Amino acid sequence: MTMAQPLDVSRYRSERHIPWAPLSAEEIEARRLVQINAETVTHTAASDFPGHYGPEQDDSWVVERFRQGLKVDFHHNKPHDAAFSLVGIDASIANAFRRILIAEIPTLAIEDVFFLDNTSVIQDEVLAHRLGLIPLTGGREGLDWLHWFHRAPSKDAFTMQTASDGDETTPVSTHNDYNTIVMTLDIECRWATVEKDGWDGKKKAAEGDVAPEEKYIKSNVYASDLVFHPQGKQSEYFSGENAIRPVNPEILIAKLRPGHRIHLRCHCIKGVGSDHAKFSPVATASYRLLPQITITQPILGADAKKFARCFPRGVIGYEPDAATGEQKAVVKNPMKDTVSRECLRHDEFKGKVKLGRVRDHFIFSVESTGQFESDELFLDAVRLLRAKAERFKRHLTELEEGR
């Protein structure tokens, strides 16, 4: 039986071209990059943790160093659309922000629909589903004041029932003015008449007019037809500009014809996207790593124009080359690049360009559904993550103390 030989760490690292501490400035910068090759992506795992390069390389986490490296730069900031760069954090933190934006920021949405009359061609279930997906907004102070509504587990939710059996602390709410918003929809389509509307819809139909707006009244049901009815103390928080209303009043709910009527009552509650997508405050919340394009050798003349065509417009520019006087390709705006790797498929560019992505530079794109502005949503995500960290620390302290 042969004994295993101890690993020669120095030889192991040298054979695999792994740098040893202390690292040079170039090596420190290189480890920030994910390398993009023609067929593969390498160096995907982060290596800036203590001990990876030996004891002489200090990669310990220091608050002051983190503060100096952290940057937030907004590229554009519109009420419903924001794009910004978040630099100096780990991918796990960036992904935590993304997940919180999608699933953990509370909003208001229609939860229950009570149909009093529905003679339209749309089934009750389909219409209720449409209503639930309409984004609702109102005063921010009032939405913060609104309590959570805790529903009892349904008969089919066996797992939730088992978890709550015998648990007297499991809260079950009843609808009241502290946790439920009431909205109604009562609309009926009819023919236009001279007495009420100033024209005869049936006459226009006989003349061949096909526009529903010319023949019928209330032929289209829009989100603006939903009426908010404040209950109890709700009028103190949801009045005037702060009243509960659809974000976009022009959302089409249904089409009606004479004789069709929709009369219903909606109960709206506060929820989060992890319960149902209708509560998610964002249409999209995503990020990508900043592309990096490094031209290692000059690309001149016709090759420069071909090289520019390998990238989206605006990524590559031109400037005169001092040595030859020809136009050479230069990187103008790498943020517009989609990293298609098209340039790596041409033989004339081999050895002249390197592609990568900056590991700790995240370009966020947040599109709000309208309840809150996009930049406010990101700040809410930061507050929620901080609250989670503080709660986790508190639980650890209680565990150490034996509570």
PDB file of N, CA and C in Angstrom, residues 186-281:
ATOM      1  N   ASP A 186     -69.828  48.749 -12.085  1.00  0.00           N
ATOM      2  CA  ASP A 186     -71.225  48.590 -12.497  1.00  0.00           C
ATOM      3  C   ASP A 186     -71.408  49.336 -13.807  1.00  0.00           C
ATOM      4  N   ILE A 187     -71.499  48.582 -14.907  1.00  0.00           N
ATOM      5  CA  ILE A 187     -71.571  49.212 -16.224  1.00  0.00           C
ATOM      6  C   ILE A 187     -72.466  48.371 -17.131  1.00  0.00           C
ATOM      7  N   GLU A 188     -73.259  49.041 -17.924  1.00  0.00           N
ATOM      8  CA  GLU A 188     -74.191  48.365 -18.831  1.00  0.00           C
ATOM      9  C   GLU A 188     -74.148  49.041 -20.187  1.00  0.00           C
ATOM     10  N   CYS A 189     -74.098  48.235 -21.241  1.00  0.00           N
ATOM     11  CA  CYS A 189     -74.061  48.761 -22.615  1.00  0.00           C
ATOM     12  C   CYS A 189     -75.497  48.897 -23.159  1.00  0.00           C
ATOM     13  N   ARG A 190     -75.693  49.967 -23.928  1.00  0.00           N
ATOM     14  CA  ARG A 190     -77.018  50.209 -24.535  1.00  0.00           C
ATOM     15  C   ARG A 190     -76.846  50.916 -25.868  1.00  0.00           C
ATOM     16  N   TRP A 191     -77.936  50.954 -26.641  1.00  0.00           N
ATOM     17  CA  TRP A 191     -77.928  51.706 -27.890  1.00  0.00           C
ATOM     18  C   TRP A 191     -77.943  53.211 -27.584  1.00  0.00           C
ATOM     19  N   ALA A 192     -77.275  53.968 -28.392  1.00  0.00           N
ATOM     20  CA  ALA A 192     -77.334  55.429 -28.281  1.00  0.00           C
ATOM     21  C   ALA A 192     -78.708  55.916 -28.726  1.00  0.00           C
ATOM     22  N   THR A 193     -79.258  56.898 -27.995  1.00  0.00           N
ATOM     23  CA  THR A 193     -80.582  57.451 -28.320  1.00  0.00           C
ATOM     24  C   THR A 193     -80.494  58.966 -28.447  1.00  0.00           C
ATOM     25  N   VAL A 194     -81.446  59.520 -29.190  1.00  0.00           N
ATOM     26  CA  VAL A 194     -81.474  60.967 -29.395  1.00  0.00           C
ATOM     27  C   VAL A 194     -81.752  61.677 -28.084  1.00  0.00           C
ATOM     28  N   GLU A 195     -82.629  61.094 -27.252  1.00  0.00           N
ATOM     29  CA  GLU A 195     -83.024  61.755 -26.012  1.00  0.00           C
ATOM     30  C   GLU A 195     -81.845  61.878 -25.034  1.00  0.00           C
ATOM     31  N   LYS A 196     -81.057  60.836 -24.917  1.00  0.00           N
ATOM     32  CA  LYS A 196     -79.976  60.819 -23.931  1.00  0.00           C
ATOM     33  C   LYS A 196     -78.627  61.256 -24.492  1.00  0.00           C
ATOM     34  N   ASP A 197     -78.373  60.970 -25.765  1.00  0.00           N
ATOM     35  CA  ASP A 197     -77.024  61.151 -26.292  1.00  0.00           C
ATOM     36  C   ASP A 197     -76.949  62.100 -27.483  1.00  0.00           C
ATOM     37  N   GLY A 198     -78.084  62.459 -28.058  1.00  0.00           N
ATOM     38  CA  GLY A 198     -78.081  63.411 -29.166  1.00  0.00           C
ATOM     39  C   GLY A 198     -77.981  62.771 -30.523  1.00  0.00           C
ATOM     40  N   TRP A 199     -77.899  61.445 -30.598  1.00  0.00           N
ATOM     41  CA  TRP A 199     -77.893  60.763 -31.901  1.00  0.00           C
ATOM     42  C   TRP A 199     -78.522  59.384 -31.733  1.00  0.00           C
ATOM     43  N   ASP A 200     -78.952  58.830 -32.852  1.00  0.00           N
ATOM     44  CA  ASP A 200     -79.626  57.530 -32.844  1.00  0.00           C
ATOM     45  C   ASP A 200     -78.653  56.452 -33.308  1.00  0.00           C
ATOM     46  N   GLY A 201     -78.266  55.561 -32.379  1.00  0.00           N
ATOM     47  CA  GLY A 201     -77.314  54.513 -32.718  1.00  0.00           C
ATOM     48  C   GLY A 201     -77.867  53.498 -33.694  1.00  0.00           C
ATOM     49  N   LYS A 202     -79.137  53.154 -33.568  1.00  0.00           N
ATOM     50  CA  LYS A 202     -79.741  52.182 -34.480  1.00  0.00           C
ATOM     51  C   LYS A 202     -79.810  52.721 -35.897  1.00  0.00           C
ATOM     52  N   LYS A 203     -80.041  54.016 -36.007  1.00  0.00           N
ATOM     53  CA  LYS A 203     -80.086  54.623 -37.343  1.00  0.00           C
ATOM     54  C   LYS A 203     -78.705  54.587 -37.991  1.00  0.00           C
ATOM     55  N   LYS A 204     -77.678  54.865 -37.199  1.00  0.00           N
ATOM     56  CA  LYS A 204     -76.319  54.811 -37.735  1.00  0.00           C
ATOM     57  C   LYS A 204     -75.962  53.392 -38.156  1.00  0.00           C
ATOM     58  N   ALA A 205     -76.433  52.403 -37.377  1.00  0.00           N
ATOM     59  CA  ALA A 205     -76.162  51.014 -37.743  1.00  0.00           C
ATOM     60  C   ALA A 205     -76.852  50.665 -39.058  1.00  0.00           C
ATOM     61  N   ALA A 206     -78.076  51.153 -39.237  1.00  0.00           N
ATOM     62  CA  ALA A 206     -78.800  50.886 -40.484  1.00  0.00           C
ATOM     63  C   ALA A 206     -78.116  51.547 -41.677  1.00  0.00           C
ATOM     64  N   GLU A 207     -77.450  52.677 -41.424  1.00  0.00           N
ATOM     65  CA  GLU A 207     -76.739  53.372 -42.500  1.00  0.00           C
ATOM     66  C   GLU A 207     -75.385  52.740 -42.812  1.00  0.00           C
ATOM     67  N   GLY A 208     -75.009  51.721 -42.023  1.00  0.00           N
ATOM     68  CA  GLY A 208     -73.765  51.013 -42.308  1.00  0.00           C
ATOM     69  C   GLY A 208     -72.584  51.422 -41.457  1.00  0.00           C
ATOM     70  N   ASP A 209     -72.793  52.255 -40.444  1.00  0.00           N
ATOM     71  CA  ASP A 209     -71.703  52.663 -39.558  1.00  0.00           C
ATOM     72  C   ASP A 209     -71.286  51.463 -38.704  1.00  0.00           C
ATOM     73  N   VAL A 210     -69.996  51.122 -38.738  1.00  0.00           N
ATOM     74  CA  VAL A 210     -69.527  49.933 -38.016  1.00  0.00           C
ATOM     75  C   VAL A 210     -68.778  50.300 -36.736  1.00  0.00           C
ATOM     76  N   ALA A 211     -68.538  51.575 -36.467  1.00  0.00           N
ATOM     77  CA  ALA A 211     -67.803  51.959 -35.268  1.00  0.00           C
ATOM     78  C   ALA A 211     -68.672  51.766 -34.037  1.00  0.00           C
ATOM     79  N   PRO A 212     -68.240  50.931 -33.059  1.00  0.00           N
ATOM     80  CA  PRO A 212     -69.073  50.716 -31.864  1.00  0.00           C
ATOM     81  C   PRO A 212     -69.334  52.000 -31.090  1.00  0.00           C
ATOM     82  N   GLU A 213     -68.362  52.927 -31.080  1.00  0.00           N
ATOM     83  CA  GLU A 213     -68.533  54.165 -30.331  1.00  0.00           C
ATOM     84  C   GLU A 213     -69.660  55.023 -30.896  1.00  0.00           C
ATOM     85  N   GLU A 214     -69.979  54.866 -32.192  1.00  0.00           N
ATOM     86  CA  GLU A 214     -71.035  55.636 -32.820  1.00  0.00           C
ATOM     87  C   GLU A 214     -72.417  55.024 -32.590  1.00  0.00           C
ATOM     88  N   LYS A 215     -72.457  53.727 -32.314  1.00  0.00           N
ATOM     89  CA  LYS A 215     -73.746  53.036 -32.171  1.00  0.00           C
ATOM     90  C   LYS A 215     -74.127  52.787 -30.722  1.00  0.00           C
ATOM     91  N   TYR A 216     -73.100  52.499 -29.882  1.00  0.00           N
ATOM     92  CA  TYR A 216     -73.388  52.061 -28.517  1.00  0.00           C
ATOM     93  C   TYR A 216     -72.806  53.039 -27.493  1.00  0.00           C
ATOM     94  N   ILE A 217     -73.364  52.954 -26.303  1.00  0.00           N
ATOM     95  CA  ILE A 217     -72.845  53.680 -25.148  1.00  0.00           C
ATOM     96  C   ILE A 217     -72.272  52.655 -24.165  1.00  0.00           C
ATOM     97  N   LYS A 218     -71.050  52.922 -23.696  1.00  0.00           N
ATOM     98  CA  LYS A 218     -70.359  52.029 -22.758  1.00  0.00           C
ATOM     99  C   LYS A 218     -70.085  50.662 -23.389  1.00  0.00           C
ATOM    100  N   SER A 219     -69.613  50.675 -24.613  1.00  0.00           N
ATOM    101  CA  SER A 219     -69.292  49.403 -25.264  1.00  0.00           C
ATOM    102  C   SER A 219     -67.938  48.870 -24.826  1.00  0.00           C
ATOM    103  N   ASN A 220     -67.072  49.716 -24.313  1.00  0.00           N
ATOM    104  CA  ASN A 220     -65.772  49.293 -23.805  1.00  0.00           C
ATOM    105  C   ASN A 220     -65.706  49.540 -22.301  1.00  0.00           C
ATOM    106  N   VAL A 221     -65.225  48.546 -21.566  1.00  0.00           N
ATOM    107  CA  VAL A 221     -65.070  48.679 -20.115  1.00  0.00           C
ATOM    108  C   VAL A 221     -63.584  48.881 -19.836  1.00  0.00           C
ATOM    109  N   TYR A 222     -63.250  50.010 -19.242  1.00  0.00           N
ATOM    110  CA  TYR A 222     -61.853  50.339 -18.948  1.00  0.00           C
ATOM    111  C   TYR A 222     -61.598  50.285 -17.442  1.00  0.00           C
ATOM    112  N   ALA A 223     -60.302  50.264 -17.089  1.00  0.00           N
ATOM    113  CA  ALA A 223     -59.925  50.252 -15.674  1.00  0.00           C
ATOM    114  C   ALA A 223     -60.426  51.500 -14.958  1.00  0.00           C
ATOM    115  N   SER A 224     -60.586  52.593 -15.684  1.00  0.00           N
ATOM    116  CA  SER A 224     -61.080  53.833 -15.065  1.00  0.00           C
ATOM    117  C   SER A 224     -62.522  53.703 -14.577  1.00  0.00           C
ATOM    118  N   ASP A 225     -63.241  52.658 -15.018  1.00  0.00           N
ATOM    119  CA  ASP A 225     -64.618  52.452 -14.569  1.00  0.00           C
ATOM    120  C   ASP A 225     -64.690  51.834 -13.180  1.00  0.00           C
ATOM    121  N   LEU A 226     -63.564  51.372 -12.649  1.00  0.00           N
ATOM    122  CA  LEU A 226     -63.539  50.875 -11.283  1.00  0.00           C
ATOM    123  C   LEU A 226     -63.679  52.050 -10.311  1.00  0.00           C
ATOM    124  N   VAL A 227     -64.576  51.929  -9.335  1.00  0.00           N
ATOM    125  CA  VAL A 227     -64.865  53.009  -8.393  1.00  0.00           C
ATOM    126  C   VAL A 227     -64.410  52.585  -7.003  1.00  0.00           C
ATOM    127  N   PHE A 228     -63.609  53.435  -6.369  1.00  0.00           N
ATOM    128  CA  PHE A 228     -63.108  53.176  -5.014  1.00  0.00           C
ATOM    129  C   PHE A 228     -64.115  53.668  -3.987  1.00  0.00           C
ATOM    130  N   HIS A 229     -64.405  52.825  -2.986  1.00  0.00           N
ATOM    131  CA  HIS A 229     -65.326  53.185  -1.909  1.00  0.00           C
ATOM    132  C   HIS A 229     -64.565  53.124  -0.580  1.00  0.00           C
ATOM    133  N   PRO A 230     -64.125  54.262  -0.055  1.00  0.00           N
ATOM    134  CA  PRO A 230     -63.380  54.234   1.215  1.00  0.00           C
ATOM    135  C   PRO A 230     -64.245  53.740   2.368  1.00  0.00           C
ATOM    136  N   GLN A 231     -63.620  52.932   3.231  1.00  0.00           N
ATOM    137  CA  GLN A 231     -64.309  52.364   4.382  1.00  0.00           C
ATOM    138  C   GLN A 231     -63.644  52.873   5.655  1.00  0.00           C
ATOM    139  N   GLY A 232     -64.443  53.291   6.633  1.00  0.00           N
ATOM    140  CA  GLY A 232     -63.909  53.677   7.934  1.00  0.00           C
ATOM    141  C   GLY A 232     -62.846  54.761   7.841  1.00  0.00           C
ATOM    142  N   LYS A 233     -61.657  54.461   8.380  1.00  0.00           N
ATOM    143  CA  LYS A 233     -60.573  55.438   8.436  1.00  0.00           C
ATOM    144  C   LYS A 233     -59.842  55.602   7.104  1.00  0.00           C
ATOM    145  N   GLN A 234     -60.220  54.836   6.088  1.00  0.00           N
ATOM    146  CA  GLN A 234     -59.501  54.899   4.810  1.00  0.00           C
ATOM    147  C   GLN A 234     -59.599  56.277   4.160  1.00  0.00           C
ATOM    148  N   SER A 235     -60.683  57.006   4.406  1.00  0.00           N
ATOM    149  CA  SER A 235     -60.833  58.333   3.812  1.00  0.00           C
ATOM    150  C   SER A 235     -59.772  59.307   4.319  1.00  0.00           C
ATOM    151  N   GLU A 236     -59.151  59.031   5.489  1.00  0.00           N
ATOM    152  CA  GLU A 236     -58.094  59.895   6.007  1.00  0.00           C
ATOM    153  C   GLU A 236     -56.790  59.718   5.231  1.00  0.00           C
ATOM    154  N   TYR A 237     -56.596  58.538   4.650  1.00  0.00           N
ATOM    155  CA  TYR A 237     -55.342  58.237   3.953  1.00  0.00           C
ATOM    156  C   TYR A 237     -55.499  58.208   2.432  1.00  0.00           C
ATOM    157  N   PHE A 238     -56.699  57.851   1.961  1.00  0.00           N
ATOM    158  CA  PHE A 238     -56.899  57.686   0.521  1.00  0.00           C
ATOM    159  C   PHE A 238     -57.985  58.644   0.041  1.00  0.00           C
ATOM    160  N   SER A 239     -57.593  59.894  -0.146  1.00  0.00           N
ATOM    161  CA  SER A 239     -58.526  60.898  -0.646  1.00  0.00           C
ATOM    162  C   SER A 239     -57.797  61.829  -1.599  1.00  0.00           C
ATOM    163  N   GLY A 240     -58.549  62.438  -2.505  1.00  0.00           N
ATOM    164  CA  GLY A 240     -57.945  63.353  -3.470  1.00  0.00           C
ATOM    165  C   GLY A 240     -56.956  62.634  -4.375  1.00  0.00           C
ATOM    166  N   GLU A 241     -55.744  63.172  -4.480  1.00  0.00           N
ATOM    167  CA  GLU A 241     -54.715  62.564  -5.325  1.00  0.00           C
ATOM    168  C   GLU A 241     -54.227  61.225  -4.775  1.00  0.00           C
ATOM    169  N   ASN A 242     -54.467  60.960  -3.507  1.00  0.00           N
ATOM    170  CA  ASN A 242     -54.024  59.712  -2.883  1.00  0.00           C
ATOM    171  C   ASN A 242     -55.071  58.612  -2.926  1.00  0.00           C
ATOM    172  N   ALA A 243     -56.198  58.840  -3.616  1.00  0.00           N
ATOM    173  CA  ALA A 243     -57.247  57.830  -3.689  1.00  0.00           C
ATOM    174  C   ALA A 243     -56.755  56.590  -4.418  1.00  0.00           C
ATOM    175  N   ILE A 244     -57.300  55.440  -4.057  1.00  0.00           N
ATOM    176  CA  ILE A 244     -56.956  54.194  -4.729  1.00  0.00           C
ATOM    177  C   ILE A 244     -57.506  54.231  -6.154  1.00  0.00           C
ATOM    178  N   ARG A 245     -56.676  53.910  -7.118  1.00  0.00           N
ATOM    179  CA  ARG A 245     -57.071  53.982  -8.522  1.00  0.00           C
ATOM    180  C   ARG A 245     -56.139  53.090  -9.345  1.00  0.00           C
ATOM    181  N   PRO A 246     -56.551  52.686 -10.550  1.00  0.00           N
ATOM    182  CA  PRO A 246     -55.648  51.946 -11.437  1.00  0.00           C
ATOM    183  C   PRO A 246     -54.488  52.837 -11.900  1.00  0.00           C
ATOM    184  N   VAL A 247     -53.321  52.238 -12.044  1.00  0.00           N
ATOM    185  CA  VAL A 247     -52.162  52.982 -12.523  1.00  0.00           C
ATOM    186  C   VAL A 247     -52.421  53.526 -13.918  1.00  0.00           C
ATOM    187  N   ASN A 248     -52.970  52.696 -14.787  1.00  0.00           N
ATOM    188  CA  ASN A 248     -53.285  53.113 -16.151  1.00  0.00           C
ATOM    189  C   ASN A 248     -54.798  53.001 -16.358  1.00  0.00           C
ATOM    190  N   PRO A 249     -55.516  54.130 -16.412  1.00  0.00           N
ATOM    191  CA  PRO A 249     -56.976  54.065 -16.556  1.00  0.00           C
ATOM    192  C   PRO A 249     -57.435  53.535 -17.901  1.00  0.00           C
ATOM    193  N   GLU A 250     -56.535  53.435 -18.875  1.00  0.00           N
ATOM    194  CA  GLU A 250     -56.928  53.017 -20.225  1.00  0.00           C
ATOM    195  C   GLU A 250     -56.817  51.509 -20.439  1.00  0.00           C
ATOM    196  N   ILE A 251     -56.568  50.739 -19.402  1.00  0.00           N
ATOM    197  CA  ILE A 251     -56.510  49.280 -19.558  1.00  0.00           C
ATOM    198  C   ILE A 251     -57.900  48.763 -19.918  1.00  0.00           C
ATOM    199  N   LEU A 252     -57.985  48.047 -21.035  1.00  0.00           N
ATOM    200  CA  LEU A 252     -59.274  47.516 -21.494  1.00  0.00           C
ATOM    201  C   LEU A 252     -59.602  46.230 -20.732  1.00  0.00           C
ATOM    202  N   ILE A 253     -60.775  46.203 -20.101  1.00  0.00           N
ATOM    203  CA  ILE A 253     -61.187  45.030 -19.323  1.00  0.00           C
ATOM    204  C   ILE A 253     -62.105  44.126 -20.134  1.00  0.00           C
ATOM    205  N   ALA A 254     -63.070  44.708 -20.826  1.00  0.00           N
ATOM    206  CA  ALA A 254     -64.033  43.897 -21.581  1.00  0.00           C
ATOM    207  C   ALA A 254     -64.688  44.752 -22.651  1.00  0.00           C
ATOM    208  N   LYS A 255     -65.304  44.084 -23.631  1.00  0.00           N
ATOM    209  CA  LYS A 255     -66.114  44.733 -24.654  1.00  0.00           C
ATOM    210  C   LYS A 255     -67.561  44.257 -24.495  1.00  0.00           C
ATOM    211  N   LEU A 256     -68.473  45.203 -24.509  1.00  0.00           N
ATOM    212  CA  LEU A 256     -69.896  44.898 -24.311  1.00  0.00           C
ATOM    213  C   LEU A 256     -70.715  45.289 -25.532  1.00  0.00           C
ATOM    214  N   ARG A 257     -71.901  44.715 -25.622  1.00  0.00           N
ATOM    215  CA  ARG A 257     -72.883  45.072 -26.630  1.00  0.00           C
ATOM    216  C   ARG A 257     -74.232  45.284 -25.935  1.00  0.00           C
ATOM    217  N   PRO A 258     -75.188  45.945 -26.586  1.00  0.00           N
ATOM    218  CA  PRO A 258     -76.464  46.260 -25.921  1.00  0.00           C
ATOM    219  C   PRO A 258     -77.074  45.040 -25.233  1.00  0.00           C
ATOM    220  N   GLY A 259     -77.443  45.248 -23.969  1.00  0.00           N
ATOM    221  CA  GLY A 259     -78.003  44.170 -23.167  1.00  0.00           C
ATOM    222  C   GLY A 259     -76.990  43.527 -22.247  1.00  0.00           C
ATOM    223  N   HIS A 260     -75.697  43.744 -22.470  1.00  0.00           N
ATOM    224  CA  HIS A 260     -74.658  43.188 -21.608  1.00  0.00           C
ATOM    225  C   HIS A 260     -74.453  44.095 -20.403  1.00  0.00           C
ATOM    226  N   ARG A 261     -74.261  43.473 -19.250  1.00  0.00           N
ATOM    227  CA  ARG A 261     -74.012  44.234 -18.027  1.00  0.00           C
ATOM    228  C   ARG A 261     -72.984  43.502 -17.176  1.00  0.00           C
ATOM    229  N   ILE A 262     -72.093  44.288 -16.542  1.00  0.00           N
ATOM    230  CA  ILE A 262     -71.149  43.750 -15.563  1.00  0.00           C
ATOM    231  C   ILE A 262     -71.334  44.534 -14.268  1.00  0.00           C
ATOM    232  N   HIS A 263     -71.667  43.826 -13.205  1.00  0.00           N
ATOM    233  CA  HIS A 263     -71.843  44.446 -11.896  1.00  0.00           C
ATOM    234  C   HIS A 263     -71.119  43.557 -10.881  1.00  0.00           C
ATOM    235  N   LEU A 264     -70.082  44.097 -10.247  1.00  0.00           N
ATOM    236  CA  LEU A 264     -69.276  43.284  -9.339  1.00  0.00           C
ATOM    237  C   LEU A 264     -68.685  44.156  -8.236  1.00  0.00           C
ATOM    238  N   ARG A 265     -68.172  43.464  -7.224  1.00  0.00           N
ATOM    239  CA  ARG A 265     -67.543  44.121  -6.072  1.00  0.00           C
ATOM    240  C   ARG A 265     -66.194  43.455  -5.843  1.00  0.00           C
ATOM    241  N   CYS A 266     -65.153  44.272  -5.656  1.00  0.00           N
ATOM    242  CA  CYS A 266     -63.788  43.754  -5.503  1.00  0.00           C
ATOM    243  C   CYS A 266     -63.260  44.056  -4.107  1.00  0.00           C
ATOM    244  N   HIS A 267     -62.544  43.099  -3.546  1.00  0.00           N
ATOM    245  CA  HIS A 267     -61.801  43.299  -2.312  1.00  0.00           C
ATOM    246  C   HIS A 267     -60.314  43.274  -2.639  1.00  0.00           C
ATOM    247  N   CYS A 268     -59.614  44.346  -2.318  1.00  0.00           N
ATOM    248  CA  CYS A 268     -58.182  44.474  -2.596  1.00  0.00           C
ATOM    249  C   CYS A 268     -57.399  44.356  -1.290  1.00  0.00           C
ATOM    250  N   ILE A 269     -56.310  43.621  -1.311  1.00  0.00           N
ATOM    251  CA  ILE A 269     -55.474  43.458  -0.123  1.00  0.00           C
ATOM    252  C   ILE A 269     -54.018  43.700  -0.488  1.00  0.00           C
ATOM    253  N   LYS A 270     -53.195  43.823   0.542  1.00  0.00           N
ATOM    254  CA  LYS A 270     -51.759  44.022   0.351  1.00  0.00           C
ATOM    255  C   LYS A 270     -51.071  42.655   0.297  1.00  0.00           C
ATOM    256  N   GLY A 271     -50.149  42.497  -0.636  1.00  0.00           N
ATOM    257  CA  GLY A 271     -49.436  41.230  -0.774  1.00  0.00           C
ATOM    258  C   GLY A 271     -48.086  41.428  -1.419  1.00  0.00           C
ATOM    259  N   VAL A 272     -47.352  40.328  -1.593  1.00  0.00           N
ATOM    260  CA  VAL A 272     -46.019  40.367  -2.193  1.00  0.00           C
ATOM    261  C   VAL A 272     -45.965  39.405  -3.382  1.00  0.00           C
ATOM    262  N   GLY A 273     -44.984  39.626  -4.249  1.00  0.00           N
ATOM    263  CA  GLY A 273     -44.877  38.852  -5.473  1.00  0.00           C
ATOM    264  C   GLY A 273     -44.630  37.378  -5.257  1.00  0.00           C
ATOM    265  N   SER A 274     -44.059  36.991  -4.107  1.00  0.00           N
ATOM    266  CA  SER A 274     -43.841  35.569  -3.848  1.00  0.00           C
ATOM    267  C   SER A 274     -45.159  34.833  -3.623  1.00  0.00           C
ATOM    268  N   ASP A 275     -46.233  35.555  -3.248  1.00  0.00           N
ATOM    269  CA  ASP A 275     -47.556  34.953  -3.120  1.00  0.00           C
ATOM    270  C   ASP A 275     -48.248  34.850  -4.479  1.00  0.00           C
ATOM    271  N   HIS A 276     -48.158  35.905  -5.273  1.00  0.00           N
ATOM    272  CA  HIS A 276     -48.779  35.918  -6.598  1.00  0.00           C
ATOM    273  C   HIS A 276     -48.108  37.013  -7.421  1.00  0.00           C
ATOM    274  N   ALA A 277     -47.935  36.759  -8.718  1.00  0.00           N
ATOM    275  CA  ALA A 277     -47.243  37.714  -9.589  1.00  0.00           C
ATOM    276  C   ALA A 277     -47.978  39.046  -9.686  1.00  0.00           C
ATOM    277  N   LYS A 278     -49.290  39.056  -9.406  1.00  0.00           N
ATOM    278  CA  LYS A 278     -50.038  40.320  -9.507  1.00  0.00           C
ATOM    279  C   LYS A 278     -49.572  41.337  -8.476  1.00  0.00           C
ATOM    280  N   PHE A 279     -48.926  40.881  -7.391  1.00  0.00           N
ATOM    281  CA  PHE A 279     -48.432  41.793  -6.367  1.00  0.00           C
ATOM    282  C   PHE A 279     -47.027  42.321  -6.678  1.00  0.00           C
ATOM    283  N   SER A 280     -46.376  41.793  -7.699  1.00  0.00           N
ATOM    284  CA  SER A 280     -45.012  42.239  -8.000  1.00  0.00           C
ATOM    285  C   SER A 280     -45.026  43.679  -8.500  1.00  0.00           C
ATOM    286  N   PRO A 281     -44.200  44.568  -7.913  1.00  0.00           N
ATOM    287  CA  PRO A 281     -44.227  45.982  -8.312  1.00  0.00           C
ATOM    288  C   PRO A 281     -43.429  46.277  -9.572  1.00  0.00           C
TER     289      PRO A 281
END
